[in-house]
């Protein structure tokens, strides 16, 4: 699942939203890290709809413009939960490896790497 799809599904997890509402929610959920363009959003919405993860909830006219509201399907809820679990497991594995790497003693017989002092072999200085 792409990052954009994950955040769109997350934005729809608590209630149906229209396109602009989804864009704002995605930006908020990602602390500003994900700022989707309208074209990207509608491509993601089309793909999620085709995959059966979201459906059109309703359409409303607001100030002369049509707003389409989307909501998660049961399959969408399951896919979002599975992706969140997968991401959490991956983050847990990374944290465990980091912690183990910091505690592990340096292997015997291995000389720690020297800090680089110049360009190295390719640059002619060693």
PDB file of C-alpha atoms in Angstrom:
ATOM      1  CA  UNK A   1       0.000   0.000   0.000  1.00  0.00           C
ATOM      2  CA  UNK A   2       1.359   3.411  -0.902  1.00  0.00           C
ATOM      3  CA  UNK A   3       1.869   6.121   1.679  1.00  0.00           C
ATOM      4  CA  UNK A   4      -0.805   8.225  -0.039  1.00  0.00           C
ATOM      5  CA  UNK A   5      -3.337   5.360   0.053  1.00  0.00           C
ATOM      6  CA  UNK A   6      -2.552   4.674   3.706  1.00  0.00           C
ATOM      7  CA  UNK A   7      -3.179   8.277   4.706  1.00  0.00           C
ATOM      8  CA  UNK A   8      -6.353   8.560   2.604  1.00  0.00           C
ATOM      9  CA  UNK A   9      -7.769   5.435   4.256  1.00  0.00           C
ATOM     10  CA  UNK A  10      -6.729   6.780   7.656  1.00  0.00           C
ATOM     11  CA  UNK A  11      -8.436  10.105   6.898  1.00  0.00           C
ATOM     12  CA  UNK A  12     -11.656   8.225   6.156  1.00  0.00           C
ATOM     13  CA  UNK A  13     -11.451   5.895   9.163  1.00  0.00           C
ATOM     14  CA  UNK A  14     -13.624   8.006  11.470  1.00  0.00           C
ATOM     15  CA  UNK A  15     -16.107   9.578   9.039  1.00  0.00           C
ATOM     16  CA  UNK A  16     -16.888  10.183   5.362  1.00  0.00           C
ATOM     17  CA  UNK A  17     -15.060  13.153   3.843  1.00  0.00           C
ATOM     18  CA  UNK A  18     -14.998  15.025   0.541  1.00  0.00           C
ATOM     19  CA  UNK A  19     -11.825  15.638  -1.464  1.00  0.00           C
ATOM     20  CA  UNK A  20     -10.679  18.881   0.132  1.00  0.00           C
ATOM     21  CA  UNK A  21     -11.480  17.501   3.598  1.00  0.00           C
ATOM     22  CA  UNK A  22      -9.359  14.439   2.823  1.00  0.00           C
ATOM     23  CA  UNK A  23      -6.448  16.626   1.699  1.00  0.00           C
ATOM     24  CA  UNK A  24      -6.561  18.665   4.914  1.00  0.00           C
ATOM     25  CA  UNK A  25      -6.873  15.546   7.084  1.00  0.00           C
ATOM     26  CA  UNK A  26      -3.948  13.802   5.349  1.00  0.00           C
ATOM     27  CA  UNK A  27      -1.755  16.851   5.930  1.00  0.00           C
ATOM     28  CA  UNK A  28      -2.779  16.982   9.595  1.00  0.00           C
ATOM     29  CA  UNK A  29      -2.368  13.229  10.182  1.00  0.00           C
ATOM     30  CA  UNK A  30       1.123  13.294   8.686  1.00  0.00           C
ATOM     31  CA  UNK A  31       2.188  16.433  10.568  1.00  0.00           C
ATOM     32  CA  UNK A  32       2.599  18.171   7.224  1.00  0.00           C
ATOM     33  CA  UNK A  33       4.912  15.511   5.791  1.00  0.00           C
ATOM     34  CA  UNK A  34       2.390  14.412   3.146  1.00  0.00           C
ATOM     35  CA  UNK A  35       0.916  17.189   1.027  1.00  0.00           C
ATOM     36  CA  UNK A  36      -1.024  15.638  -1.809  1.00  0.00           C
ATOM     37  CA  UNK A  37      -2.006  17.442  -4.973  1.00  0.00           C
ATOM     38  CA  UNK A  38      -5.596  17.220  -6.153  1.00  0.00           C
ATOM     39  CA  UNK A  39      -4.671  15.059  -9.155  1.00  0.00           C
ATOM     40  CA  UNK A  40      -2.832  12.608  -6.923  1.00  0.00           C
ATOM     41  CA  UNK A  41      -5.754  12.455  -4.504  1.00  0.00           C
ATOM     42  CA  UNK A  42      -8.292  11.631  -7.201  1.00  0.00           C
ATOM     43  CA  UNK A  43      -5.997   8.984  -8.673  1.00  0.00           C
ATOM     44  CA  UNK A  44      -5.736   7.380  -5.222  1.00  0.00           C
ATOM     45  CA  UNK A  45      -9.512   7.651  -4.684  1.00  0.00           C
ATOM     46  CA  UNK A  46     -10.159   5.999  -8.066  1.00  0.00           C
ATOM     47  CA  UNK A  47      -7.743   3.150  -7.251  1.00  0.00           C
ATOM     48  CA  UNK A  48      -9.172   2.611  -3.745  1.00  0.00           C
ATOM     49  CA  UNK A  49     -12.697   2.612  -5.179  1.00  0.00           C
ATOM     50  CA  UNK A  50     -11.727   0.076  -7.868  1.00  0.00           C
ATOM     51  CA  UNK A  51     -10.143  -2.097  -5.149  1.00  0.00           C
ATOM     52  CA  UNK A  52     -13.360  -1.970  -3.104  1.00  0.00           C
ATOM     53  CA  UNK A  53     -11.697  -0.256  -0.132  1.00  0.00           C
ATOM     54  CA  UNK A  54     -13.804   2.909  -0.318  1.00  0.00           C
ATOM     55  CA  UNK A  55     -17.165   3.837  -1.824  1.00  0.00           C
ATOM     56  CA  UNK A  56     -18.950   7.023  -2.717  1.00  0.00           C
ATOM     57  CA  UNK A  57     -21.028   7.857   0.369  1.00  0.00           C
ATOM     58  CA  UNK A  58     -23.017  10.792  -0.998  1.00  0.00           C
ATOM     59  CA  UNK A  59     -22.875  13.867  -3.184  1.00  0.00           C
ATOM     60  CA  UNK A  60     -23.810  17.378  -2.062  1.00  0.00           C
ATOM     61  CA  UNK A  61     -23.875  20.726  -3.807  1.00  0.00           C
ATOM     62  CA  UNK A  62     -22.013  23.347  -1.783  1.00  0.00           C
ATOM     63  CA  UNK A  63     -21.799  26.918  -3.096  1.00  0.00           C
ATOM     64  CA  UNK A  64     -22.656  25.699  -6.576  1.00  0.00           C
ATOM     65  CA  UNK A  65     -19.990  22.975  -6.590  1.00  0.00           C
ATOM     66  CA  UNK A  66     -20.496  19.246  -6.298  1.00  0.00           C
ATOM     67  CA  UNK A  67     -18.801  17.584  -3.339  1.00  0.00           C
ATOM     68  CA  UNK A  68     -18.346  13.826  -3.357  1.00  0.00           C
ATOM     69  CA  UNK A  69     -18.001  12.214   0.058  1.00  0.00           C
ATOM     70  CA  UNK A  70     -16.167   8.906   0.364  1.00  0.00           C
ATOM     71  CA  UNK A  71     -16.227   6.342   3.155  1.00  0.00           C
ATOM     72  CA  UNK A  72     -14.384   3.143   4.012  1.00  0.00           C
ATOM     73  CA  UNK A  73     -15.883  -0.227   3.239  1.00  0.00           C
ATOM     74  CA  UNK A  74     -15.461  -3.184   5.580  1.00  0.00           C
ATOM     75  CA  UNK A  75     -12.625  -4.355   3.302  1.00  0.00           C
ATOM     76  CA  UNK A  76     -11.095  -0.888   3.612  1.00  0.00           C
ATOM     77  CA  UNK A  77     -11.176  -1.083   7.399  1.00  0.00           C
ATOM     78  CA  UNK A  78      -9.499  -4.499   7.282  1.00  0.00           C
ATOM     79  CA  UNK A  79      -6.856  -3.326   4.793  1.00  0.00           C
ATOM     80  CA  UNK A  80      -6.074  -0.238   6.881  1.00  0.00           C
ATOM     81  CA  UNK A  81      -5.807  -2.296  10.076  1.00  0.00           C
ATOM     82  CA  UNK A  82      -3.544  -4.849   8.370  1.00  0.00           C
ATOM     83  CA  UNK A  83      -1.275  -2.109   6.989  1.00  0.00           C
ATOM     84  CA  UNK A  84      -1.099  -0.367  10.375  1.00  0.00           C
ATOM     85  CA  UNK A  85      -0.133  -3.692  11.989  1.00  0.00           C
ATOM     86  CA  UNK A  86       2.501  -4.326   9.292  1.00  0.00           C
ATOM     87  CA  UNK A  87       3.982  -0.862   9.767  1.00  0.00           C
ATOM     88  CA  UNK A  88       4.000  -1.209  13.562  1.00  0.00           C
ATOM     89  CA  UNK A  89       5.757  -4.587  13.312  1.00  0.00           C
ATOM     90  CA  UNK A  90       8.356  -3.105  10.969  1.00  0.00           C
ATOM     91  CA  UNK A  91       8.934  -0.149  13.288  1.00  0.00           C
ATOM     92  CA  UNK A  92       9.262  -2.528  16.243  1.00  0.00           C
ATOM     93  CA  UNK A  93      11.814  -4.634  14.395  1.00  0.00           C
ATOM     94  CA  UNK A  94      13.820  -1.529  13.496  1.00  0.00           C
ATOM     95  CA  UNK A  95      13.791  -0.262  17.087  1.00  0.00           C
ATOM     96  CA  UNK A  96      14.879  -3.663  18.357  1.00  0.00           C
ATOM     97  CA  UNK A  97      17.769  -3.815  15.883  1.00  0.00           C
ATOM     98  CA  UNK A  98      18.855  -0.301  16.790  1.00  0.00           C
ATOM     99  CA  UNK A  99      18.803  -1.128  20.498  1.00  0.00           C
ATOM    100  CA  UNK A 100      20.700  -4.391  19.961  1.00  0.00           C
ATOM    101  CA  UNK A 101      23.284  -2.665  17.789  1.00  0.00           C
ATOM    102  CA  UNK A 102      23.992  -0.051  20.417  1.00  0.00           C
ATOM    103  CA  UNK A 103      24.457  -2.676  23.148  1.00  0.00           C
ATOM    104  CA  UNK A 104      26.511  -5.116  21.130  1.00  0.00           C
ATOM    105  CA  UNK A 105      30.262  -5.071  21.780  1.00  0.00           C
ATOM    106  CA  UNK A 106      32.559  -4.589  18.808  1.00  0.00           C
ATOM    107  CA  UNK A 107      33.508  -7.952  17.275  1.00  0.00           C
ATOM    108  CA  UNK A 108      36.958  -9.190  18.372  1.00  0.00           C
ATOM    109  CA  UNK A 109      39.725  -8.909  15.837  1.00  0.00           C
ATOM    110  CA  UNK A 110      37.977  -6.134  13.939  1.00  0.00           C
ATOM    111  CA  UNK A 111      39.595  -2.736  13.828  1.00  0.00           C
ATOM    112  CA  UNK A 112      37.101   0.116  14.031  1.00  0.00           C
ATOM    113  CA  UNK A 113      36.881   2.195  10.874  1.00  0.00           C
ATOM    114  CA  UNK A 114      39.146   5.232  10.732  1.00  0.00           C
ATOM    115  CA  UNK A 115      37.490   8.559  10.041  1.00  0.00           C
ATOM    116  CA  UNK A 116      38.065   9.645   6.468  1.00  0.00           C
ATOM    117  CA  UNK A 117      40.852  12.214   6.112  1.00  0.00           C
ATOM    118  CA  UNK A 118      40.677  12.890   2.415  1.00  0.00           C
ATOM    119  CA  UNK A 119      39.073  11.861  -0.831  1.00  0.00           C
ATOM    120  CA  UNK A 120      40.459   8.313  -0.593  1.00  0.00           C
ATOM    121  CA  UNK A 121      41.725   6.149  -3.427  1.00  0.00           C
ATOM    122  CA  UNK A 122      39.559   7.646  -6.105  1.00  0.00           C
ATOM    123  CA  UNK A 123      40.830  11.137  -5.284  1.00  0.00           C
ATOM    124  CA  UNK A 124      44.474  10.136  -5.076  1.00  0.00           C
ATOM    125  CA  UNK A 125      44.993  10.916  -1.369  1.00  0.00           C
ATOM    126  CA  UNK A 126      45.077   8.146   1.169  1.00  0.00           C
TER     127      UNK A 126
END
